[in-house]
XYZ file of C-alpha atoms in Angstrom:
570
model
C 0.000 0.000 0.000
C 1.427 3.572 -0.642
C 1.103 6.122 1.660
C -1.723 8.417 1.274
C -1.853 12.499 1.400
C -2.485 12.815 4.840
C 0.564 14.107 6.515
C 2.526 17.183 6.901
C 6.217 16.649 6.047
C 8.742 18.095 7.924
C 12.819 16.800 6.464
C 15.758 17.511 7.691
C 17.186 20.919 7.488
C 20.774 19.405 7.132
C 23.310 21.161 4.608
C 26.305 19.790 2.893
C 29.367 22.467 2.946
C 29.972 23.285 -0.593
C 33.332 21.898 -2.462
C 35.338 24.265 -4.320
C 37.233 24.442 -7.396
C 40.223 22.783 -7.301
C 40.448 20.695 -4.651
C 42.843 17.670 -4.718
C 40.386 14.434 -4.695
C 43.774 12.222 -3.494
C 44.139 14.287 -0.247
C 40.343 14.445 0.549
C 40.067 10.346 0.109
C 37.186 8.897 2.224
C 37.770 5.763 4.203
C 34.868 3.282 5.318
C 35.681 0.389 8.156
C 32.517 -1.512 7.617
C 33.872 -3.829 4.454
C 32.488 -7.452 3.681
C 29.457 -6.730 5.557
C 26.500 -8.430 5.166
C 22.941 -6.361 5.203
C 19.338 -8.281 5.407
C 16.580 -7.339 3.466
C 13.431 -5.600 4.509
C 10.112 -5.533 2.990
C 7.793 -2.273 3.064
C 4.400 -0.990 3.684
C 3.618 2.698 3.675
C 0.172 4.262 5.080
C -0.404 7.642 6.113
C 3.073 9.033 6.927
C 3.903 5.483 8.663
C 6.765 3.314 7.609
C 5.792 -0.372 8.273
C 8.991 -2.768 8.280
C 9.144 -6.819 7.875
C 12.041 -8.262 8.095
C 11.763 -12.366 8.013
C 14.073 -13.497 4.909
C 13.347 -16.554 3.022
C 15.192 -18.497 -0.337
C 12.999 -18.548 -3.482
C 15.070 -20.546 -6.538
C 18.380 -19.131 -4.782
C 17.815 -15.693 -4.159
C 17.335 -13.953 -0.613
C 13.973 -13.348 -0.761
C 11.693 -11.084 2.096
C 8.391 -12.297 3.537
C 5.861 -10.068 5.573
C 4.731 -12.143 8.647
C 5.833 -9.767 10.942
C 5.462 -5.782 10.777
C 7.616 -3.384 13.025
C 6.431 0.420 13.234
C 8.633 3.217 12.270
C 7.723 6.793 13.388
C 8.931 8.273 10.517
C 7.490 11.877 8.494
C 9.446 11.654 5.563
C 8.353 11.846 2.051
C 8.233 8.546 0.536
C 10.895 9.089 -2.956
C 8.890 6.803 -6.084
C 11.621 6.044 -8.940
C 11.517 4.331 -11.979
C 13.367 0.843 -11.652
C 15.483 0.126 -14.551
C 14.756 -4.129 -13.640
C 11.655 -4.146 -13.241
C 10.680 -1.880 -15.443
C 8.159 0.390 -13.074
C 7.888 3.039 -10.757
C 8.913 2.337 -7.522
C 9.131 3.045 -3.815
C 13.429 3.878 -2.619
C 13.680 2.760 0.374
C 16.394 1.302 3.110
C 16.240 -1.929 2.840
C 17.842 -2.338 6.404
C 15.596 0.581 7.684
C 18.192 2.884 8.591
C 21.040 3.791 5.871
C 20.315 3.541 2.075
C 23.291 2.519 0.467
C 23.941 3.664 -3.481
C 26.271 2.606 -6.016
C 27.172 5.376 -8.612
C 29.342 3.852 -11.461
C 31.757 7.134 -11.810
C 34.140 8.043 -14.462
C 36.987 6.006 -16.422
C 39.824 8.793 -15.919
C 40.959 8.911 -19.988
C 40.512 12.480 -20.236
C 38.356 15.178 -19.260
C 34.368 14.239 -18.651
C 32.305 15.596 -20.938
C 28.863 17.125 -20.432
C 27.186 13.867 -21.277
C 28.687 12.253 -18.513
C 27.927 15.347 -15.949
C 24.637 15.529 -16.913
C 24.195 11.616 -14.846
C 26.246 12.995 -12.059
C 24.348 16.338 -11.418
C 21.188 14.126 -11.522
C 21.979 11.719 -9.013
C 23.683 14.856 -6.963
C 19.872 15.839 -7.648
C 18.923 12.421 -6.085
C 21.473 12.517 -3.524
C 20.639 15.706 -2.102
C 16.593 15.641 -2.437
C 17.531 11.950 0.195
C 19.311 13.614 2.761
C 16.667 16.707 2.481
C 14.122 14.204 3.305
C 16.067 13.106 6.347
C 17.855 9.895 4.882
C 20.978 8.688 6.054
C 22.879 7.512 3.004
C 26.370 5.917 2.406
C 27.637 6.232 -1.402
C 29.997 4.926 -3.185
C 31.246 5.739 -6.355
C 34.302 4.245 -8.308
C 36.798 5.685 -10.195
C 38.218 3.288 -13.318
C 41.617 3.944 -13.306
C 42.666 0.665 -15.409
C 41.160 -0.133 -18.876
C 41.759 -0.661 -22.279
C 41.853 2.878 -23.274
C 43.770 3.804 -20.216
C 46.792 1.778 -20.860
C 46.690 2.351 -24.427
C 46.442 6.557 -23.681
C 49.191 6.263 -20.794
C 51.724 4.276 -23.087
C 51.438 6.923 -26.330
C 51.804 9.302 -23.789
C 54.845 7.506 -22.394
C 53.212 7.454 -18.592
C 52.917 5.225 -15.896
C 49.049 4.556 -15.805
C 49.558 5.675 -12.332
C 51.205 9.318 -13.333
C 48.367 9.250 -16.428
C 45.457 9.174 -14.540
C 45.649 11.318 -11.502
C 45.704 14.289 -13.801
C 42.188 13.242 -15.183
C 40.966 11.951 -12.052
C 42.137 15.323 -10.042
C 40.760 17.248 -13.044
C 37.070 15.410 -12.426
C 36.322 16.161 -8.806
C 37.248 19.971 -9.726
C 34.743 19.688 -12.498
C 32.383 18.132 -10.073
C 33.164 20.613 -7.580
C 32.326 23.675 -10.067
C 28.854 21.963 -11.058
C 27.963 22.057 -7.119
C 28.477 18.167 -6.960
C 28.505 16.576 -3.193
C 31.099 14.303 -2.547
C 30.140 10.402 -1.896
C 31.192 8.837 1.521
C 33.354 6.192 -0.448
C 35.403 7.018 -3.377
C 36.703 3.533 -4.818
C 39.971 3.224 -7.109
C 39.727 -0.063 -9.128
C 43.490 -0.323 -8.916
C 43.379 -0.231 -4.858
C 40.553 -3.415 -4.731
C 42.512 -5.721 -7.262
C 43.096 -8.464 -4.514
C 39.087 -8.382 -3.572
C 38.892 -8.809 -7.423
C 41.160 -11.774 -7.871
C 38.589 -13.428 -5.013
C 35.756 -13.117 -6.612
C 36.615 -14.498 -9.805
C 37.913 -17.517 -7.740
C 34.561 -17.423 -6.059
C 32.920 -18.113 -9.891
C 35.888 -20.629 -10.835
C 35.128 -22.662 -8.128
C 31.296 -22.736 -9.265
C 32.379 -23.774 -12.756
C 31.087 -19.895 -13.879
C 34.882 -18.668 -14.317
C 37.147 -20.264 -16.968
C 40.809 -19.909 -17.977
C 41.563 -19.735 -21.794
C 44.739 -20.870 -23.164
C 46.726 -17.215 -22.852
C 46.339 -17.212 -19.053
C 42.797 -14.716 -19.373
C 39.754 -15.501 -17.413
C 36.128 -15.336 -18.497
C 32.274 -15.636 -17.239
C 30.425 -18.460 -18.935
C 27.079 -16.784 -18.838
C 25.344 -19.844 -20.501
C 26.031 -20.541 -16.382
C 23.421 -17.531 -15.776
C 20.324 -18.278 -16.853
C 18.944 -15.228 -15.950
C 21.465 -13.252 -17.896
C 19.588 -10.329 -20.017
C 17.034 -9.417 -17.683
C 17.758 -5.935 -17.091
C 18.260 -5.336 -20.568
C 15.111 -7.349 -21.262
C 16.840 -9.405 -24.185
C 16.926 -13.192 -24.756
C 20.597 -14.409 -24.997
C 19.763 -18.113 -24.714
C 20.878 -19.098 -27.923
C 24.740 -17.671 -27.514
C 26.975 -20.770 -28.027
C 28.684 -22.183 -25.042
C 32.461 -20.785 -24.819
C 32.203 -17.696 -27.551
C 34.016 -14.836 -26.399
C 34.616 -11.378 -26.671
C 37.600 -9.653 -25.061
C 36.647 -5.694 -25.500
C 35.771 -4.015 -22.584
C 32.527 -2.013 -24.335
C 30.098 -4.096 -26.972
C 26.233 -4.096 -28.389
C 23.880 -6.628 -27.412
C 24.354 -8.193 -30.737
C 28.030 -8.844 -29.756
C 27.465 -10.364 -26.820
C 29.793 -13.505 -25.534
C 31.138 -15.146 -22.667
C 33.352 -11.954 -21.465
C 36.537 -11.084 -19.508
C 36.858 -11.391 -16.261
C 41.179 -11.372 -16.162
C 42.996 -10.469 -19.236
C 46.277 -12.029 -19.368
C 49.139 -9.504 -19.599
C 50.735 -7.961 -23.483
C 54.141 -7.132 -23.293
C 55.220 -3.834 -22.325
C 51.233 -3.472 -20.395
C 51.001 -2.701 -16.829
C 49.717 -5.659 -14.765
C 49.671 -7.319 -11.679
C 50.962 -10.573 -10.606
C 48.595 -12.656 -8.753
C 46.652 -16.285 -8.130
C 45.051 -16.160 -11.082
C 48.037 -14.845 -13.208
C 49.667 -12.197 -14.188
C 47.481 -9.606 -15.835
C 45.051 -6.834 -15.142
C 41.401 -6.827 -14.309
C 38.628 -6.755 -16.998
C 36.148 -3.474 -17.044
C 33.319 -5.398 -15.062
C 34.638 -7.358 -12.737
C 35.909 -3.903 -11.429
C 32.184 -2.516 -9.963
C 31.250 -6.401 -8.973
C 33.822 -6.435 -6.560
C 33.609 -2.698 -4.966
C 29.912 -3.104 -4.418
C 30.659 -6.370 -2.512
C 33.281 -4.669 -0.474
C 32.024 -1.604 0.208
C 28.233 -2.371 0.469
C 27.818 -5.835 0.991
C 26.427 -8.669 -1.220
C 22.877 -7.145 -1.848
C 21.932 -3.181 -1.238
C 19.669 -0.175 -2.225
C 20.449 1.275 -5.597
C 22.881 0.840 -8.355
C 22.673 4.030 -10.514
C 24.789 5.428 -14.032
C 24.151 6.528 -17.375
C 21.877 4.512 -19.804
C 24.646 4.176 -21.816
C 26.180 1.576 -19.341
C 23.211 -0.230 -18.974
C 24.500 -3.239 -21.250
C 27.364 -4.873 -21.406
C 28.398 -3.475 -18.246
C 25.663 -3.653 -15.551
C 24.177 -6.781 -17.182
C 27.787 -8.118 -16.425
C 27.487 -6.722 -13.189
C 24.247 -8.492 -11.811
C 25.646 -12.050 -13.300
C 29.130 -11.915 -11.924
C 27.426 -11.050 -8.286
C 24.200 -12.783 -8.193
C 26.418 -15.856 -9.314
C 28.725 -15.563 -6.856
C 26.360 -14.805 -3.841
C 22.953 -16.213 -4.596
C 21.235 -12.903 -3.880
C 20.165 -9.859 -5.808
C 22.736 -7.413 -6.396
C 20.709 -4.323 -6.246
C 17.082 -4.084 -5.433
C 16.676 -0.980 -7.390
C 18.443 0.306 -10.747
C 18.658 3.760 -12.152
C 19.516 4.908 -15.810
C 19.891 8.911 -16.732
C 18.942 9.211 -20.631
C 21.437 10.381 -23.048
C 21.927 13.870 -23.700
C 22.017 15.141 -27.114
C 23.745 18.151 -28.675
C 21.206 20.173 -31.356
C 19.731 17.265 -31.713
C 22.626 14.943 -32.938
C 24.410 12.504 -30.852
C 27.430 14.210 -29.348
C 30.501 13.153 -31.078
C 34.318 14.792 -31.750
C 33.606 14.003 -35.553
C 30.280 15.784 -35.295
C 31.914 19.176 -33.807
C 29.166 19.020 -31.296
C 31.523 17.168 -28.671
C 31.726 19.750 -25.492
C 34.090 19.614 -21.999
C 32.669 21.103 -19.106
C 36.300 23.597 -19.749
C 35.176 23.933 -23.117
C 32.217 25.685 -22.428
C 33.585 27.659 -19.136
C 36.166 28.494 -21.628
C 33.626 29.919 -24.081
C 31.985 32.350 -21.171
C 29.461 30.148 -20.383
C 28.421 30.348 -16.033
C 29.104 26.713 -14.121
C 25.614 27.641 -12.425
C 24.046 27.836 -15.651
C 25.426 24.655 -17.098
C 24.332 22.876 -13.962
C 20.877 24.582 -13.898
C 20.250 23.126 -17.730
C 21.949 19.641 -17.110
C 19.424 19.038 -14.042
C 16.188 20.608 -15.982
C 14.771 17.989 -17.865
C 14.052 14.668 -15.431
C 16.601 12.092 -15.700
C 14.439 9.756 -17.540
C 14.139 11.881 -20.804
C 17.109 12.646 -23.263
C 17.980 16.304 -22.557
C 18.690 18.071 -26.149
C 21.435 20.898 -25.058
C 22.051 23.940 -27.064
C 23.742 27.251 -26.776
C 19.923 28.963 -26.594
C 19.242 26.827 -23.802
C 22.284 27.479 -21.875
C 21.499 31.183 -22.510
C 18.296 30.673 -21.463
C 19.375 28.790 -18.433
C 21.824 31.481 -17.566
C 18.647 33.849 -17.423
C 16.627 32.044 -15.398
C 19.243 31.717 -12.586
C 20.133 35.285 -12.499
C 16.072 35.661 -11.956
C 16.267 33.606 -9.136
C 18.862 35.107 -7.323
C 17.947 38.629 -8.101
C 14.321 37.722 -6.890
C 15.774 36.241 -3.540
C 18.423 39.179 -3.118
C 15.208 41.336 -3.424
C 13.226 39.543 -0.617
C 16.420 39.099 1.848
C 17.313 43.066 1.443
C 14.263 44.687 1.241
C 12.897 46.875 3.925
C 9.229 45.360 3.710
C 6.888 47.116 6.066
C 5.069 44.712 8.792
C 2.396 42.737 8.045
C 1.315 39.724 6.211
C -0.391 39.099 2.637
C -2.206 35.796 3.193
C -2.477 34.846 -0.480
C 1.199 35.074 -1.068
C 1.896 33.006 2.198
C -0.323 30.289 1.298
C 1.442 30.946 -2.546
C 4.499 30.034 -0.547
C 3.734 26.940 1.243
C 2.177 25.388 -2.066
C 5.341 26.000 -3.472
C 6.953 24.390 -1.031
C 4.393 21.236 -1.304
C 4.553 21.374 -5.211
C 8.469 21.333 -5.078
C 8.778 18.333 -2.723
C 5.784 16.371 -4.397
C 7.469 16.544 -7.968
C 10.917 15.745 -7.025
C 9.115 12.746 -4.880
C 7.615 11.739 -7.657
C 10.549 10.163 -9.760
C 12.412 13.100 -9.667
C 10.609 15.539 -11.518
C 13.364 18.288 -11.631
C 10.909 19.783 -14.445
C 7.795 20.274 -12.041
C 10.263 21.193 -8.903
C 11.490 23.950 -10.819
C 8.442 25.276 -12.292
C 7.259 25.095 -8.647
C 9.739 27.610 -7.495
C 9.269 30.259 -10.338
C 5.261 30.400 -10.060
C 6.450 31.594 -6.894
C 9.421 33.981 -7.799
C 6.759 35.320 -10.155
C 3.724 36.185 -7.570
C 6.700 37.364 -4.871
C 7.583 39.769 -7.535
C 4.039 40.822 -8.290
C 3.399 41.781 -4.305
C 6.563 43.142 -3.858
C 5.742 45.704 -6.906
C 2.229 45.906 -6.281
C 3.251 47.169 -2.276
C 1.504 43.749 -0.803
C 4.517 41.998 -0.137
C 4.806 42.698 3.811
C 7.682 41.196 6.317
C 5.489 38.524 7.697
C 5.884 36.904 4.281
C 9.711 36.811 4.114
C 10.611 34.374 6.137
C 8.674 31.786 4.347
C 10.197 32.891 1.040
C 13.168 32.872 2.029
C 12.365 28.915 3.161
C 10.978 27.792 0.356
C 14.210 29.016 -1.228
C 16.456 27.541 0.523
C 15.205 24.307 0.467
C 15.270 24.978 -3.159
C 18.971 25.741 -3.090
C 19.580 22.710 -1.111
C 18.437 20.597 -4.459
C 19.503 23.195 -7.232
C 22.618 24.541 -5.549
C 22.448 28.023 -7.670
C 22.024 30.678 -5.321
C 25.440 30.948 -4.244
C 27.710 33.160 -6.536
C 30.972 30.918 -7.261
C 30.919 31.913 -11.289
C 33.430 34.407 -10.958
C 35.729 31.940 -8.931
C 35.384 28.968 -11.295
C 35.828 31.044 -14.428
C 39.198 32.311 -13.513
C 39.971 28.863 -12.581
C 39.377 27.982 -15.955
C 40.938 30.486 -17.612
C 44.217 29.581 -14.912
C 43.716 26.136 -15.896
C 44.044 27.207 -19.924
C 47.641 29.609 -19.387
C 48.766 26.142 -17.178
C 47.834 24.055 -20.377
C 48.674 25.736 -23.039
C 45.157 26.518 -24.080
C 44.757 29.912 -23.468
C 44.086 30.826 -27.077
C 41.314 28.680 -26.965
C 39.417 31.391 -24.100
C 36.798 33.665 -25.614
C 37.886 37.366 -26.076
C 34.872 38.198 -23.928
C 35.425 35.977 -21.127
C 39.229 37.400 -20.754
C 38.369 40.905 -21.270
C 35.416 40.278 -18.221
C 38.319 39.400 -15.917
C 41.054 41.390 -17.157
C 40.416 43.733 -13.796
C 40.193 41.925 -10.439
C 37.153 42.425 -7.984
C 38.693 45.198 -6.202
C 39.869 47.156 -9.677
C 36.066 47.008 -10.234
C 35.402 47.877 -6.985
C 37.352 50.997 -7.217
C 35.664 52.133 -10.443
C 32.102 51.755 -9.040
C 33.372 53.793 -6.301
C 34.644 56.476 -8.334
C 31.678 56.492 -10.424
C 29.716 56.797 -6.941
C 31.804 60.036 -6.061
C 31.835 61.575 -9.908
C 28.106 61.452 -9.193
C 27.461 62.709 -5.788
C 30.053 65.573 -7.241
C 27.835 65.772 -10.661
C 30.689 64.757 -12.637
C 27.725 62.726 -14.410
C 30.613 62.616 -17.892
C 32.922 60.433 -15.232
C 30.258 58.443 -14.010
C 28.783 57.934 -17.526
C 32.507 57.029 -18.687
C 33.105 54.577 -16.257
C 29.715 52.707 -17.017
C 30.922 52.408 -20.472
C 33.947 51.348 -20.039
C 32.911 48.548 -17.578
C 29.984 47.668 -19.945
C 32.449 46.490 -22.484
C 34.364 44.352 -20.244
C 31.158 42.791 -19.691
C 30.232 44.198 -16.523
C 26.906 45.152 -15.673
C 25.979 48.024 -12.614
C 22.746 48.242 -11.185
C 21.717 51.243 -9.488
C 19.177 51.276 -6.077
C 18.244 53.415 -3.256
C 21.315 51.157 -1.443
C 23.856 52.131 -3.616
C 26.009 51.013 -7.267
C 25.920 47.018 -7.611
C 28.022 44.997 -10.292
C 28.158 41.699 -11.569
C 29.170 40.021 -14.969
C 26.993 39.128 -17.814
């Protein structure tokens, strides 16, 4: 049963302290004690604001199963999250399935070379997911992996002449900046393949000694998923007919290539490897994730979450390695962000529609921006990005923080406009209901500017009183807590991108606008504004008029009110 409307909400009021641009990820490395844990399973009824849990586990054909005999009441007054389920193909209820903690798997980047925006368009959403949890007053321990050993890893690292050691802590350093610039929280476990090779080695022993793991002639190991008979399910395709012992030994396939697939690949001269029980060698793309989850979150837990694009080979190849090995479900729940396309096209270097998240900083484009367009369409539709868009986005974050500027430093006289409070609090309801309801970033947002529009109306219109401010200014922060906008960092992160261009080489490749907007320093600017403040109190209106103009073309904007000169950059 799900939980009716017949309970006022009240989540947690907890905030994560922002990351900043250009932190080092290696120095900032979470650790977790609880490894090789086991977790039971819980099922879940949900009535009225109550959480009911039942927690009797019994075998069906292998697989941990729950039962409901017994029910234990949880006093709980969160809002119940519904999310589409990659496996079984529906919306459904997210939940703890020990009660308490809800553990996530993120599959994160393969440190090549820089992420693109296709790939932080799937982070930003499940920051999105992450953060709209912990609002609702979940306790949550993530983990997300970092590939730092695969086929296009050692082949980058040796034409560049690099350990793949040396080679990919410059891409990996370079992603948690980019994360930190799109407003991206941190997960409590960050997982390097090449530090869980030994828990890898076991687990491929695990499916030898089941007859599921076989060695081929050149010392590599591979899954015989004739072995699996479930093998297809969450990409809902048949592979029964796939001869016994056909193989493929490329990390990244179609379904139409499918094979038995590696597990171990046995060392090439000159490649980096490791010597251990099973040879010497390197670990194959998905036997990488198999063994983190195990380690880090135990044999079966919450939600397993990436881009659609990894959907097959690599999290089919997931659930068959585990649920071979253990006998249980992997991951009760599974979550796919849709492919973002670029005017339309696929996204592709050939195309010329293939975009960096420098690239675009590079261009003049606002980190707040890019993150306020990557999280506006809901995860589960393809997202077409274009320059008008991004424009567009830019836009409608400047409205948002101008409007909430306007509320926080206005000198509203007392009172209280009951239409715009009760304006407020369905905001709030409409906001938490949409992103609740598989996270409808679309709705959420719309939520928030049907209220930035009738705040603006009162405040014009002399109805907006002081009474009313304080449950703005709620509604908005909870909004910021999701959206992460609000705050100001654009300058920062620009001239860290611009820095980052002089370091690499690439500062021809920085739009004439962007360095012209930060050829003067904040407190060059700040000096102007003041003189123009001065020419004008001394009616030296030609200075003042001057100094507009020439801050206009560096792409500086100044905004006049009762309070005084303002400035920011287009």
């Amino acid at each position: 049963m799900r939980r009716g409307d017949c309970s006022n909400l009240r989540p947690s009021e907890a905030q994560e302290q922002k990351q900043w641009w250009g932190l080092r990820p290696r120095l900032l490395r979470p650790t977790y004690a609880g490894a090789n844990v086991g977790h039971p399973s819980f099922t879940r009824l949900h009535w009225c604001g109550w959480t009911f849990d039942c927690a009797d586990v019994t075998m069906r054909n292998g697989r941990a199963r729950t039962e409901p005999p017994a029910a234990k009441l949880l006093d709980t007054h969160r809002m119940t999250i519904r999310l589409f389920n990659t496996l079984s193909n529906t919306v459904e209820d997210l939940e703890p399935s020990d009660g308490e903690t809800l553990r996530m798997y993120v599959c994160g980047p393969t440190v090549y070379d820089y992420g693109h925006i296709g790939n932080f368009r799937t982070f930003l959403q499940l920051d999105v997911l992450r953060r709209f949890l912990k609002q609702e007053g979940r306790k949550l321990l993530q983990v997300m992996n970092i590939t730092d050993v695969d086929d296009k890893i050692i082949r980058n690292a040796a034409a560049a002449k690099l350990d793949i050691d040396e080679y990919t802590e410059k891409y990996e350093r370079a992603f948690f900046q980019d994360l930190d610039a799109l407003g991206c929280e941190r997960p409590e476990i960050v997982a390097r393949a090449t530090e869980n090779i030994p828990q890898m080695v076991a687990l491929i022993e695990r499916l030898a000694a089941k007859d599921l793991a076989y060695q081929t002639p050149d010392g590599s190991w591979y899954f015989r998923i004739a072995g699996f008979p479930e093998y297809g399910k969450l990409a809902k395709k048949d592979f029964s007919g796939i001869n016994d012992g056909a193989r493929v030994d490329v990390d990244e396939y179609d379904k139409d290539s499918a094979r038995d697939f590696a597990l171990w690949k046995a060392a090439k001269p000159g490649e980096h490897h490791w010597d251990t029980r099973l040879g010497t060698g390197r670990p194959g793309w998905h036997i990488e994730c198999s063994a983190m989850a195990l380690r880090y979150l135990g044999e079966s837990f919450d939600l397993h979450a990436g881009g659609e694009d990894l959907m097959f080979p690599h999290h089919e190849n997931e659930i068959a390695q585990t649920e071979s090995a253990t006998g249980k479900t992997m991951a009760y729940h599974w979550m796919h962000v849709r492919f973002l396309l670029v005017d339309g096209r696929k996204m592709s270097k050939s195309e010329g529609n293939f975009f960096t998240l420098r690239d675009l900083l590079l261009k003049g484009y606002k980190a707040s921006a890019i993150r306020f367009l990557l999280i506006s369409v809901p995860y589960r539709h393809p997202l077409n990005f274009t320059t008008e868009g991004l424009s567009e986005s830019a836009s409608a974050v400047e409205r948002v923080r101008t409007f909430a500027q306007r509320i926080r430093g206005g000198d509203w006289p007392a009172g209280d406009n009951k239409e715009l409070e009760a304006q407020a609090a369905k905001a709030q309801q409409q906001f938490s209901a949409a992103l609740a309801d598989d996270l409808n970033t679309s709705e959420a947002r719309a939520a928030i500017f049907d209220l930035v529009r009738a705040g603006n109306v009162a405040a014009d219109s002399g109805s907006l009183y002081a009474g009313n401010v304080p449950g703005i200014v709620e509604v908005l922060r909870r909004f910021d807590e999701i959206f992460a906008v609000l705050d100001d960092r654009d300058a920062e992160i620009a001239r860290g991108a611009l820095q980052w261009a002089q370091e690499e080489g690439r500062g021809d490749q920085a739009a004439p606008e962007l360095l012209a907007a930060y050829s003067l320093s904040d407190q060059q600017i700040d000096a102007l504004v003041a003189e123009r403040e001065q020419a004008r109190r001394t009616r030296n209106f030609a200075r003042a008029d001057s100094i507009r103009k020439e801050l206009f073309a560096l792409g500086i904007l100044i905004e006049d009110s009762k309070d005084g000169a303002r400035w920011k950059r287009k």
